[in-house]
Coordinates of C-alpha atoms in Angstrom, one line a residue:
M3 CA 14.7 8.0 47.0
G4 CA 16.1 9.9 44.0
R5 CA 14.3 10.3 40.8
R6 CA 14.3 7.3 38.6
P7 CA 16.1 7.4 35.2
A8 CA 13.9 8.5 32.2
A9 CA 14.3 5.2 30.5
Y10 CA 13.1 3.3 33.6
R11 CA 10.1 5.6 33.9
L12 CA 8.9 5.1 30.3
A13 CA 9.5 1.4 30.5
V14 CA 7.1 1.4 33.5
V15 CA 4.6 3.4 31.4
V16 CA 5.0 0.9 28.5
C17 CA 4.5 -2.1 30.7
W18 CA 1.5 -0.4 32.5
L19 CA -0.1 0.4 29.1
S20 CA 0.3 -3.1 27.9
A21 CA -1.3 -4.5 31.0
I22 CA -4.2 -2.0 30.8
V23 CA -4.8 -2.7 27.2
Q24 CA -4.9 -6.5 27.7
T25 CA -7.1 -6.2 30.8
I26 CA -9.7 -4.1 29.1
A27 CA -9.7 -6.2 25.9
D28 CA -10.2 -9.3 27.9
S29 CA -13.1 -7.8 29.8
V30 CA -15.2 -6.3 27.1
G31 CA -15.8 -9.5 25.1
A32 CA -17.3 -9.2 21.6
P33 CA -16.9 -5.5 20.8
R34 CA -19.5 -3.2 19.1
V35 CA -19.0 0.1 17.5
R36 CA -20.3 3.4 18.9
G37 CA -20.6 6.8 17.3
Y38 CA -17.9 9.5 17.9
G39 CA -18.6 13.2 17.2
Y40 CA -15.7 15.3 16.0
T41 CA -15.5 18.9 14.8
V42 CA -12.9 20.6 12.6
N43 CA -12.9 23.7 10.6
G44 CA -13.1 23.1 6.9
P45 CA -15.4 22.0 4.0
Q46 CA -18.2 19.5 4.6
H47 CA -16.4 16.8 2.7
S48 CA -13.3 17.1 4.9
Q49 CA -15.5 16.8 7.9
T50 CA -17.1 13.6 6.5
V51 CA -13.6 12.2 6.0
V52 CA -12.5 13.0 9.6
D53 CA -15.8 11.5 10.9
Y54 CA -15.2 8.3 9.0
H55 CA -11.6 8.1 10.3
Q56 CA -12.7 8.6 13.9
R57 CA -15.6 6.1 13.4
T58 CA -13.4 3.4 12.0
K59 CA -10.7 3.4 14.7
H60 CA -10.1 0.3 16.7
R61 CA -10.4 1.1 20.4
L62 CA -9.8 -0.8 23.6
E63 CA -13.5 -1.1 24.3
A64 CA -14.7 -1.6 20.7
Y65 CA -13.3 -2.6 17.4
A66 CA -14.5 -0.8 14.2
A67 CA -17.8 -2.1 12.9
G68 CA -17.5 -5.4 10.9
P69 CA -19.4 -8.5 10.2
G70 CA -20.3 -10.6 13.2
G71 CA -18.9 -13.6 11.3
L72 CA -17.7 -14.4 7.8
D73 CA -20.3 -15.5 5.3
W74 CA -18.2 -17.9 3.3
D75 CA -21.0 -18.4 0.8
A76 CA -20.8 -14.7 -0.1
Q77 CA -17.0 -14.6 -0.2
P78 CA -16.1 -12.5 -3.3
E79 CA -14.8 -14.1 -6.4
P80 CA -11.1 -13.2 -6.4
F81 CA -11.0 -12.1 -10.0
R82 CA -12.9 -9.6 -12.1
W83 CA -13.4 -10.2 -15.8
F84 CA -15.7 -8.9 -18.5
D85 CA -17.8 -11.4 -20.3
G86 CA -17.9 -10.9 -24.0
A87 CA -14.7 -8.8 -24.2
E88 CA -12.0 -9.9 -26.6
K89 CA -9.1 -11.7 -24.7
I90 CA -5.5 -11.1 -25.6
D91 CA -3.0 -13.6 -24.2
L92 CA 0.2 -12.0 -22.9
P93 CA 3.7 -13.6 -23.0
M94 CA 5.4 -14.4 -19.8
P95 CA 9.0 -13.0 -20.1
G96 CA 9.3 -12.2 -16.4
D97 CA 12.1 -14.7 -15.7
G98 CA 14.1 -12.9 -18.4
I99 CA 14.4 -9.7 -16.3
L100 CA 18.0 -10.2 -15.2
R101 CA 18.7 -6.9 -13.6
P102 CA 19.9 -7.5 -10.0
F103 CA 17.8 -6.2 -7.2
A104 CA 20.9 -4.5 -5.8
E105 CA 21.1 -2.3 -8.9
L106 CA 17.5 -1.4 -9.0
Y107 CA 17.9 2.0 -7.5
R108 CA 20.3 3.3 -10.2
P109 CA 18.1 5.7 -12.2
E110 CA 17.9 5.7 -15.9
Q111 CA 19.5 2.3 -16.4
A112 CA 18.4 0.6 -19.6
G113 CA 16.2 -2.4 -19.4
P114 CA 16.1 -5.5 -21.7
A115 CA 16.1 -4.9 -25.4
W116 CA 12.5 -6.1 -25.8
A117 CA 9.6 -4.8 -27.8
V118 CA 7.2 -2.5 -25.9
F119 CA 4.5 -5.3 -25.9
D120 CA 6.9 -7.8 -24.2
R121 CA 7.9 -5.2 -21.6
L122 CA 4.3 -4.4 -20.9
A123 CA 3.6 -8.2 -20.4
A124 CA 6.6 -8.5 -18.1
L125 CA 5.6 -5.4 -16.1
L126 CA 2.2 -6.8 -15.4
E127 CA 3.5 -10.3 -14.7
R128 CA 5.9 -9.1 -12.1
S129 CA 3.8 -6.4 -10.4
L130 CA 0.2 -7.3 -10.5
G131 CA 0.3 -10.9 -11.7
L132 CA 0.1 -14.2 -9.8
S133 CA 3.2 -15.3 -7.9
A134 CA 2.0 -18.7 -6.8
W135 CA -1.0 -20.9 -5.9
K136 CA -1.2 -22.2 -2.3
G137 CA -3.0 -25.3 -1.2
Y138 CA -4.1 -27.0 2.0
G139 CA -6.1 -30.2 1.6
S140 CA -8.7 -29.7 -1.1
H141 CA -8.5 -25.9 -0.9
R142 CA -6.4 -23.7 -3.2
W143 CA -5.9 -19.9 -3.3
P144 CA -3.8 -17.6 -5.5
L145 CA -1.1 -15.2 -4.3
R146 CA -0.1 -12.1 -6.2
C147 CA 3.1 -10.0 -6.5
N148 CA 1.3 -7.0 -5.1
P149 CA 0.2 -7.6 -1.5
S150 CA -3.4 -7.1 -0.2
S151 CA -5.1 -7.0 3.2
G152 CA -6.3 -10.5 3.8
N153 CA -5.2 -11.5 0.2
L154 CA -8.5 -10.1 -1.0
H155 CA -7.1 -7.8 -3.7
P156 CA -9.7 -5.1 -4.3
T157 CA -7.4 -3.3 -6.8
E158 CA -8.1 -3.7 -10.6
A159 CA -5.8 -2.5 -13.3
Y160 CA -6.4 -1.2 -16.8
V161 CA -3.9 -0.5 -19.6
V162 CA -4.5 2.4 -22.0
T163 CA -2.3 2.5 -25.1
G164 CA -2.0 4.6 -28.3
G165 CA -1.0 1.4 -30.0
M166 CA 2.1 -0.7 -30.2
E167 CA 3.3 -3.7 -32.2
G168 CA 1.1 -6.6 -31.0
L169 CA -1.6 -4.4 -29.3
S170 CA -3.8 -1.9 -31.1
S171 CA -4.8 1.4 -29.5
G172 CA -7.5 0.9 -26.8
V173 CA -8.5 0.5 -23.2
Y174 CA -7.8 -3.0 -21.7
H175 CA -8.6 -4.6 -18.4
Y176 CA -5.9 -6.9 -16.9
L177 CA -7.1 -10.3 -15.8
S178 CA -4.3 -11.5 -13.6
R179 CA -5.7 -15.1 -13.2
D180 CA -5.0 -15.8 -16.9
H181 CA -2.4 -13.1 -17.6
Q182 CA -4.6 -11.6 -20.3
L183 CA -5.8 -8.2 -21.4
E184 CA -9.5 -7.8 -22.1
R185 CA -10.3 -5.2 -24.7
R186 CA -12.9 -2.8 -23.2
C187 CA -12.9 -0.2 -26.0
D188 CA -11.0 1.1 -29.0
L189 CA -9.2 4.5 -29.2
H190 CA -9.1 6.3 -32.6
P191 CA -5.8 5.4 -34.2
D192 CA -5.4 8.9 -35.6
I193 CA -5.8 10.6 -32.2
A194 CA -4.5 8.2 -29.5
P195 CA -0.8 8.0 -30.6
A196 CA -0.4 11.8 -30.3
A197 CA -2.3 11.9 -27.1
I198 CA -0.4 9.1 -25.3
G199 CA 2.7 8.3 -27.4
H200 CA 4.0 5.2 -29.2
D201 CA 6.5 4.0 -26.7
R202 CA 4.5 4.8 -23.5
F203 CA 1.1 4.0 -22.0
L204 CA -1.2 4.6 -19.1
I205 CA -2.2 2.3 -16.3
G206 CA -5.3 3.0 -14.3
L207 CA -6.1 1.5 -10.9
S208 CA -9.5 1.1 -9.4
S209 CA -11.0 -0.5 -6.2
V210 CA -13.8 -2.9 -5.6
H211 CA -14.6 -1.9 -2.0
W212 CA -16.8 -5.0 -1.5
R213 CA -13.9 -7.3 -1.7
E214 CA -12.4 -5.8 1.5
A215 CA -15.7 -4.9 3.2
W216 CA -16.9 -8.6 3.1
K217 CA -14.3 -9.4 5.7
Y218 CA -13.3 -6.1 7.3
G219 CA -16.5 -4.1 7.4
E220 CA -16.3 -0.3 7.7
R221 CA -12.6 -0.1 8.0
A222 CA -12.3 -1.6 4.5
Y223 CA -12.0 1.7 2.7
R224 CA -8.7 2.3 4.5
Y225 CA -7.4 -1.1 3.3
C226 CA -8.4 -0.5 -0.3
Q227 CA -6.3 2.7 -0.2
H228 CA -3.4 0.8 1.3
D229 CA -3.6 -1.8 -1.4
C230 CA -3.6 0.9 -4.1
G231 CA -0.3 2.2 -2.6
H232 CA 1.2 -1.3 -2.7
A233 CA 0.1 -1.6 -6.4
I234 CA 1.7 1.8 -7.3
A235 CA 5.0 0.8 -5.7
A236 CA 4.9 -2.7 -7.3
L237 CA 4.4 -1.1 -10.7
R238 CA 7.2 1.4 -10.1
Y239 CA 9.6 -1.3 -9.0
A240 CA 8.8 -3.5 -12.0
A241 CA 9.1 -0.5 -14.3
A242 CA 12.6 0.3 -12.9
A243 CA 13.7 -3.3 -13.7
L244 CA 12.6 -2.7 -17.3
G245 CA 14.2 0.7 -17.8
W246 CA 10.9 2.7 -17.5
T247 CA 9.7 5.3 -15.1
V248 CA 6.3 6.0 -13.6
R249 CA 4.5 9.2 -12.9
L250 CA 1.3 9.7 -11.0
L251 CA -1.0 12.0 -13.0
A252 CA -2.3 14.2 -10.2
P253 CA -4.2 16.7 -12.5
W254 CA -6.6 13.9 -13.6
G255 CA -9.9 13.9 -11.7
D256 CA -11.7 10.8 -10.6
A257 CA -14.5 11.5 -13.1
D258 CA -11.9 11.6 -15.9
I259 CA -10.4 8.3 -14.8
A260 CA -13.8 6.7 -14.6
A261 CA -14.7 7.8 -18.1
L262 CA -11.5 6.6 -19.5
L263 CA -11.6 3.2 -17.9
G264 CA -15.3 2.7 -18.4
L265 CA -16.1 2.6 -14.7
S266 CA -18.9 5.2 -15.1
R267 CA -20.7 2.9 -17.6
S268 CA -23.5 1.4 -15.4
E269 CA -24.8 -0.6 -18.4
D270 CA -21.5 -2.6 -18.3
F271 CA -21.8 -3.6 -14.7
G272 CA -25.5 -4.4 -14.3
G273 CA -25.8 -6.2 -11.0
A274 CA -22.0 -6.6 -10.5
E275 CA -20.1 -4.7 -7.9
R276 CA -18.9 -1.3 -9.1
E277 CA -15.3 -0.1 -9.2
T278 CA -14.2 3.2 -7.9
P279 CA -11.4 5.1 -9.7
D280 CA -8.2 5.4 -7.7
V281 CA -5.2 6.7 -9.8
L282 CA -3.8 7.1 -13.3
L283 CA -0.1 6.4 -13.9
W284 CA 2.0 7.3 -16.9
L285 CA 4.8 4.9 -17.9
C286 CA 7.5 5.9 -20.3
P287 CA 11.2 5.1 -20.9
A288 CA 13.5 6.4 -18.1
G289 CA 15.3 9.6 -18.9
T290 CA 12.9 10.8 -21.6
M291 CA 11.1 14.1 -21.3
A292 CA 7.6 14.6 -22.7
E293 CA 4.5 16.5 -21.9
E294 CA 2.1 14.5 -19.7
P295 CA -1.1 13.2 -21.3
T296 CA -4.1 15.5 -20.6
P297 CA -7.6 14.4 -19.9
D298 CA -9.2 16.2 -22.8
A299 CA -6.7 14.9 -25.4
V300 CA -7.0 11.2 -24.2
L301 CA -10.7 11.2 -23.6
A302 CA -11.3 12.6 -27.1
A303 CA -9.7 9.5 -28.6
I304 CA -12.3 7.1 -27.2
D305 CA -14.6 5.5 -29.8
P306 CA -17.9 5.4 -27.8
R307 CA -19.4 2.8 -30.1
S308 CA -16.7 0.2 -29.4
W309 CA -17.2 -0.6 -25.6
Q310 CA -17.5 -4.3 -25.0
G311 CA -17.8 -6.7 -22.1
M312 CA -20.0 -7.2 -19.0
A313 CA -18.5 -7.3 -15.5
N314 CA -18.9 -10.5 -13.6
P315 CA -20.7 -10.4 -10.2
L316 CA -18.3 -11.1 -7.3
S317 CA -20.9 -12.3 -4.7
A318 CA -24.4 -13.6 -5.0
E319 CA -25.5 -11.9 -1.7
H320 CA -24.5 -8.8 0.2
D321 CA -25.6 -9.1 3.8
W322 CA -23.3 -6.3 5.0
D323 CA -22.9 -3.4 2.5
W324 CA -21.6 -0.8 5.0
P325 CA -23.0 2.4 3.4
V326 CA -20.4 4.6 5.2
I327 CA -17.8 3.3 2.7
E328 CA -19.7 4.9 -0.2
T329 CA -20.2 8.1 1.8
V330 CA -16.5 8.6 2.5
S331 CA -15.6 7.5 -1.0
Q332 CA -17.8 10.2 -2.5
A333 CA -16.3 12.8 0.0
C334 CA -12.8 11.8 -1.1
E335 CA -13.5 12.3 -4.8
R336 CA -10.7 14.2 -6.6
P337 CA -11.8 16.9 -9.0
R338 CA -9.8 17.7 -12.1
G339 CA -6.7 19.9 -11.5
S340 CA -6.6 19.4 -7.8
S341 CA -3.5 18.8 -5.8
T342 CA -2.5 18.4 -2.2
A343 CA 1.1 19.4 -3.0
S344 CA 1.4 23.1 -2.2
Q345 CA 4.4 23.6 -4.6
A346 CA 6.7 21.6 -6.8
W347 CA 8.8 19.4 -4.6
V348 CA 12.4 18.1 -5.2
P349 CA 13.8 15.6 -2.7
S350 CA 16.9 16.5 -0.8
A351 CA 20.3 15.4 -2.2
R352 CA 21.4 12.1 -0.5
P353 CA 24.2 9.7 -1.1
E354 CA 23.7 6.5 -3.0
P355 CA 21.5 3.9 -1.2
L356 CA 23.3 1.8 1.3
P357 CA 24.5 -1.6 -0.1
T358 CA 22.6 -4.9 0.2
D359 CA 24.1 -8.4 0.2
C360 CA 21.2 -9.6 -2.1
R361 CA 22.5 -11.2 -5.3
R362 CA 19.2 -12.2 -6.7
S363 CA 17.5 -10.7 -9.6
A364 CA 14.8 -8.1 -9.1
A365 CA 12.2 -10.3 -10.8
A366 CA 12.9 -13.1 -8.4
I367 CA 12.5 -10.8 -5.4
F368 CA 9.2 -9.5 -6.8
A369 CA 7.9 -13.1 -7.3
Q370 CA 8.9 -14.4 -3.8
R371 CA 7.3 -11.6 -1.8
R372 CA 5.1 -13.1 0.9
S373 CA 3.4 -12.0 4.1
A374 CA 4.7 -13.8 7.1
Q375 CA 2.0 -15.4 9.3
H376 CA 4.3 -16.2 12.3
F377 CA 7.8 -15.2 13.3
D378 CA 10.6 -17.0 15.1
P379 CA 11.3 -14.9 18.2
R380 CA 15.0 -16.1 18.1
V381 CA 15.7 -14.5 14.7
G382 CA 17.0 -11.0 14.3
I383 CA 18.8 -8.9 11.7
T384 CA 22.0 -6.9 11.6
A385 CA 22.3 -3.2 12.0
A386 CA 23.5 -2.9 8.4
Q387 CA 20.3 -4.7 7.2
F388 CA 18.2 -2.5 9.4
Y389 CA 19.8 0.7 8.1
R390 CA 19.4 -0.4 4.5
M391 CA 15.7 -1.0 4.9
L392 CA 15.2 2.4 6.5
D393 CA 17.4 4.1 3.8
M394 CA 15.1 2.8 1.1
T395 CA 12.1 4.6 2.6
L396 CA 13.8 7.9 1.9
P397 CA 13.0 9.6 -1.4
R398 CA 15.8 10.3 -3.9
A399 CA 15.4 12.0 -7.3
G400 CA 14.8 9.4 -10.1
V401 CA 14.9 6.5 -7.8
A402 CA 12.0 4.0 -7.4
P403 CA 9.5 4.1 -6.0
W404 CA 9.4 7.6 -4.5
D405 CA 10.0 9.5 -7.8
S406 CA 6.5 8.5 -8.9
L407 CA 4.9 10.9 -6.3
P408 CA 4.6 14.6 -6.7
W409 CA 4.6 15.5 -3.0
S410 CA 7.1 15.5 -0.1
P411 CA 7.0 12.7 2.5
R412 CA 4.1 13.0 4.9
I413 CA 4.6 9.8 6.8
H414 CA 7.3 9.1 9.4
L415 CA 8.2 5.8 11.1
V416 CA 7.9 5.0 14.8
L417 CA 10.0 1.9 15.3
F418 CA 9.8 -0.7 18.0
V419 CA 13.3 -2.3 17.8
H420 CA 13.5 -5.8 19.3
R421 CA 16.3 -7.8 17.7
V422 CA 18.7 -5.7 15.7
A423 CA 22.3 -6.6 16.4
G424 CA 24.2 -3.5 17.6
L425 CA 21.1 -1.5 18.6
R426 CA 19.6 -1.4 22.0
P427 CA 15.9 -2.5 22.1
G428 CA 13.6 0.4 22.4
L429 CA 11.5 3.1 20.7
Y430 CA 13.0 4.9 17.7
L431 CA 11.9 7.5 15.2
L432 CA 12.9 7.9 11.5
V433 CA 12.1 11.4 10.2
R434 CA 11.6 11.0 6.4
D435 CA 11.4 14.8 5.9
L436 CA 13.7 16.9 8.1
A437 CA 11.5 19.9 7.7
K438 CA 8.8 18.1 9.8
E439 CA 11.1 17.3 12.8
P440 CA 10.3 20.4 14.8
A441 CA 6.6 19.6 14.5
L442 CA 7.1 16.0 15.5
R443 CA 9.1 17.1 18.6
R444 CA 6.3 19.4 19.6
Q445 CA 3.7 16.7 19.2
F446 CA 5.5 13.9 21.1
G447 CA 4.4 14.7 24.6
R448 CA 6.4 12.3 26.6
A449 CA 9.0 14.0 28.8
E450 CA 10.9 10.7 29.0
F451 CA 11.9 10.8 25.3
H452 CA 15.5 11.7 25.0
W453 CA 15.7 12.3 21.2
R454 CA 19.2 11.1 20.7
P455 CA 20.7 10.6 17.2
V456 CA 21.7 7.0 16.8
A457 CA 25.5 7.3 17.0
D458 CA 26.4 4.4 14.6
S459 CA 23.8 5.0 12.0
P460 CA 24.8 6.6 8.6
A461 CA 25.0 10.3 8.7
H462 CA 22.3 10.9 6.2
L463 CA 19.8 8.7 8.0
P464 CA 17.6 10.9 10.3
L465 CA 17.1 8.2 13.0
H466 CA 16.6 9.1 16.6
S467 CA 16.3 6.9 19.7
L468 CA 13.5 8.0 22.0
V469 CA 13.8 5.5 24.9
F470 CA 15.5 2.2 25.6
A471 CA 13.1 -0.5 26.8
N472 CA 11.8 -3.9 25.9
C473 CA 8.8 -3.0 23.7
Q474 CA 7.9 -6.5 22.5
R475 CA 4.7 -6.8 24.5
T476 CA 3.7 -3.2 23.8
A477 CA 4.2 -3.6 20.0
A478 CA 2.1 -6.8 20.0
T479 CA -0.6 -5.2 22.2
L480 CA -0.9 -2.1 20.0
S481 CA -1.3 -4.2 17.0
C482 CA -4.5 -5.8 18.2
H483 CA -2.6 -8.3 20.4
Q484 CA -0.9 -9.9 17.4
A485 CA 2.2 -11.8 18.4
I486 CA 4.0 -11.1 15.1
A487 CA 4.6 -7.5 16.2
G488 CA 6.6 -8.6 19.2
D489 CA 8.2 -11.8 17.9
S490 CA 9.8 -9.9 15.0
A491 CA 13.2 -8.2 14.6
F492 CA 11.3 -4.8 14.6
A493 CA 7.9 -3.4 14.2
L494 CA 6.7 0.1 13.3
A495 CA 3.8 2.5 13.2
M496 CA 3.5 4.9 10.2
L497 CA 2.7 8.3 11.6
A498 CA 1.0 10.6 9.0
E499 CA 0.7 14.4 8.8
F500 CA -3.1 14.2 8.9
D501 CA -4.8 17.6 9.4
A502 CA -2.3 19.5 7.2
T503 CA -2.9 17.1 4.4
L504 CA -6.6 17.2 4.6
A505 CA -6.5 21.0 4.6
H506 CA -5.5 20.8 0.9
G507 CA -8.5 18.7 0.1
P508 CA -10.3 15.6 1.4
W509 CA -8.8 13.4 -1.3
G510 CA -5.5 13.8 0.6
Y511 CA -6.9 11.1 2.9
R512 CA -6.4 8.6 0.1
E513 CA -2.9 9.9 -0.7
L514 CA -1.8 9.3 2.8
F515 CA -2.8 5.7 2.7
W516 CA -1.2 5.3 -0.7
E517 CA 2.1 6.5 0.7
A518 CA 1.7 4.1 3.6
G519 CA 1.1 1.2 1.2
M520 CA 4.2 2.2 -0.8
L521 CA 6.2 2.2 2.4
G522 CA 4.9 -1.3 3.1
Q523 CA 6.0 -2.5 -0.4
V524 CA 9.5 -1.1 0.1
L525 CA 9.8 -3.0 3.4
Y526 CA 8.3 -6.2 1.9
L527 CA 10.9 -6.3 -0.8
E528 CA 13.8 -5.2 1.3
A529 CA 12.9 -7.8 3.9
E530 CA 13.0 -10.5 1.2
A531 CA 16.3 -9.2 -0.1
A532 CA 17.7 -9.5 3.5
G533 CA 16.6 -13.1 3.8
V534 CA 13.7 -12.4 6.2
R535 CA 10.1 -11.5 5.7
G536 CA 7.6 -8.7 6.3
T537 CA 3.9 -8.4 7.2
G538 CA 1.6 -5.4 6.9
I539 CA -0.7 -4.9 9.9
G540 CA -4.0 -3.1 9.4
C541 CA -5.5 -4.0 12.7
Y542 CA -4.1 -1.8 15.5
F543 CA -5.4 0.4 18.3
D544 CA -5.3 3.8 16.7
D545 CA -5.5 6.2 19.7
V546 CA -3.7 4.0 22.1
T547 CA -0.7 4.2 19.7
H548 CA -1.0 8.0 19.9
D549 CA -1.3 7.9 23.7
L550 CA 1.9 6.0 24.0
L551 CA 3.7 8.8 22.0
G552 CA 2.0 11.6 24.0
I553 CA 0.1 12.8 20.9
H554 CA -3.2 14.6 21.3
G555 CA -5.6 15.8 18.6
T556 CA -5.4 14.8 15.0
D557 CA -2.4 16.7 13.6
W558 CA -0.7 13.3 13.4
Q559 CA -2.3 9.9 13.0
S560 CA -1.0 6.4 12.7
L561 CA -2.3 4.8 9.5
Y562 CA -0.5 1.5 9.1
H563 CA 1.6 -0.9 11.2
F564 CA 4.3 -3.2 9.8
T565 CA 6.7 -5.8 11.1
V566 CA 9.8 -7.6 9.8
G567 CA 11.4 -10.8 11.1
G568 CA 12.4 -14.4 10.5
A569 CA 9.3 -16.2 9.2
L570 CA 8.0 -19.5 10.4
V571 CA 6.6 -21.4 7.4
D572 CA 3.7 -23.8 7.7
Q573 CA 5.1 -26.9 5.9
R574 CA 1.6 -28.3 5.6
I575 CA 0.7 -25.7 2.9
E576 CA 1.7 -26.7 -0.6
S577 CA 2.9 -24.3 -3.3
F578 CA 2.1 -24.5 -7.0
P579 CA 3.3 -22.6 -10.1
P580 CA 1.4 -19.3 -10.7
Y581 CA 0.3 -20.1 -14.2
G582 CA 0.4 -23.9 -14.2
H583 CA -3.4 -23.9 -14.7
L584 CA -3.0 -22.5 -18.2
S585 CA -2.7 -24.7 -21.2
R586 CA -0.8 -22.2 -23.3

């Protein structure tokens, strides 16, 4: 017989792989972790990061180490607050953000003519605030505008202002449950305005690792970084709707951020779970040019006598503390002035984003974002909707959310297309930075991949088909046997430039997950705008995904999976207003 077509051969490989994965998973029963040695050239801390990444991979024969069962008595309190800190109620003007979602990507468009304090309140409400309460029987739980693995929300937010009408200069913690700011300390009014500015402010993000570790064990550090990326993008989107822009302040070190936010004050935490600094963001009116706040100038404004508030403990007991999380967190600490960007980066010129049929306001899309639990396998999307979603993952100058990052794209999308009208089912690749395409071609070791540009896709969209095949079972199997990855319109794996990023510094590990989380937020919102729904997938078989693509070594690593489709909603679950519990 003659040689089979390439598409047929890879389809056989795909089916064989799925069968092997399922057979092994069924045979091993309850998995346990084992140690994996790994050696790379580089500093000790980078080695620690690589060791952690290898150790926390889900494998066919063993999932990453996690609790044997969930101790519901130790489930973390979903909100952090500071007892004894002054509380400032925020207004809720979010419904007044009328800018259409379809116009959100036009840079430097003015926002509502509101005072800075009202804009700050709306920003927090529509980025990190509650979006609803859900209930089933006697149980209720909150949802937020920013997504989180398992709805556990390890990310905490702080506002640092030089003073504005309605809010004096100081450092404040945001309590999303009550839409309040808690005053942590004062800033000297004769120093802070010059250091920060009157019409701008800082937002710091931190992580409580225990919130994720309680459920996910050692892999939780990854998920905390995902959630930080989601929060960065949520803030950037909300800022765009308000006529502001956001910059990530890469020169600030973790010690600087911890000192500014009070995270290094052990006396304020006592027996409560500590927070680890993540990132500091600078928010200012779009189109304005100003020098970024420097650590020395801002830290000099702190009044050390004014700190107030004690952090609340989140769990009474900690049966599983997973010390490896603290080890990798310390290894990933960013020193002041460090950067993983080798040079100043400017995105390639691209045409305006592809249009969307969405006619809803940006604020409404932010508030309705949900993670789908199940998909209807009969529902697909159009090619135009698919191309629009992918187009929004490409960076453009001055366009949210990618203008907030100072580095070029390091993550590319491997797509499992199931139900996109006009596209043949199969495996596709979106190259988000064309300079990386030669490296990707060298890494993908499958001779069956045909690397064809998708003929009907927009000219500026670097989308390639690799093979035509039914990948529904494969996508589900790779994502820890979760049906949502196969029942959707499409699923994807986020493939990161791993070794090259860590070569600039171990803190680049965090940045890769931030970028992955930001990609997830883009897809969440674009799915809602298209009338469907998305779901982030943190549980997947890392190296089996690489094996499918023919990737060996760690030059490229899959860091996040995602899926989009027609959601099936459980009608037994009730919905309640996000702030209906407040009397004000």
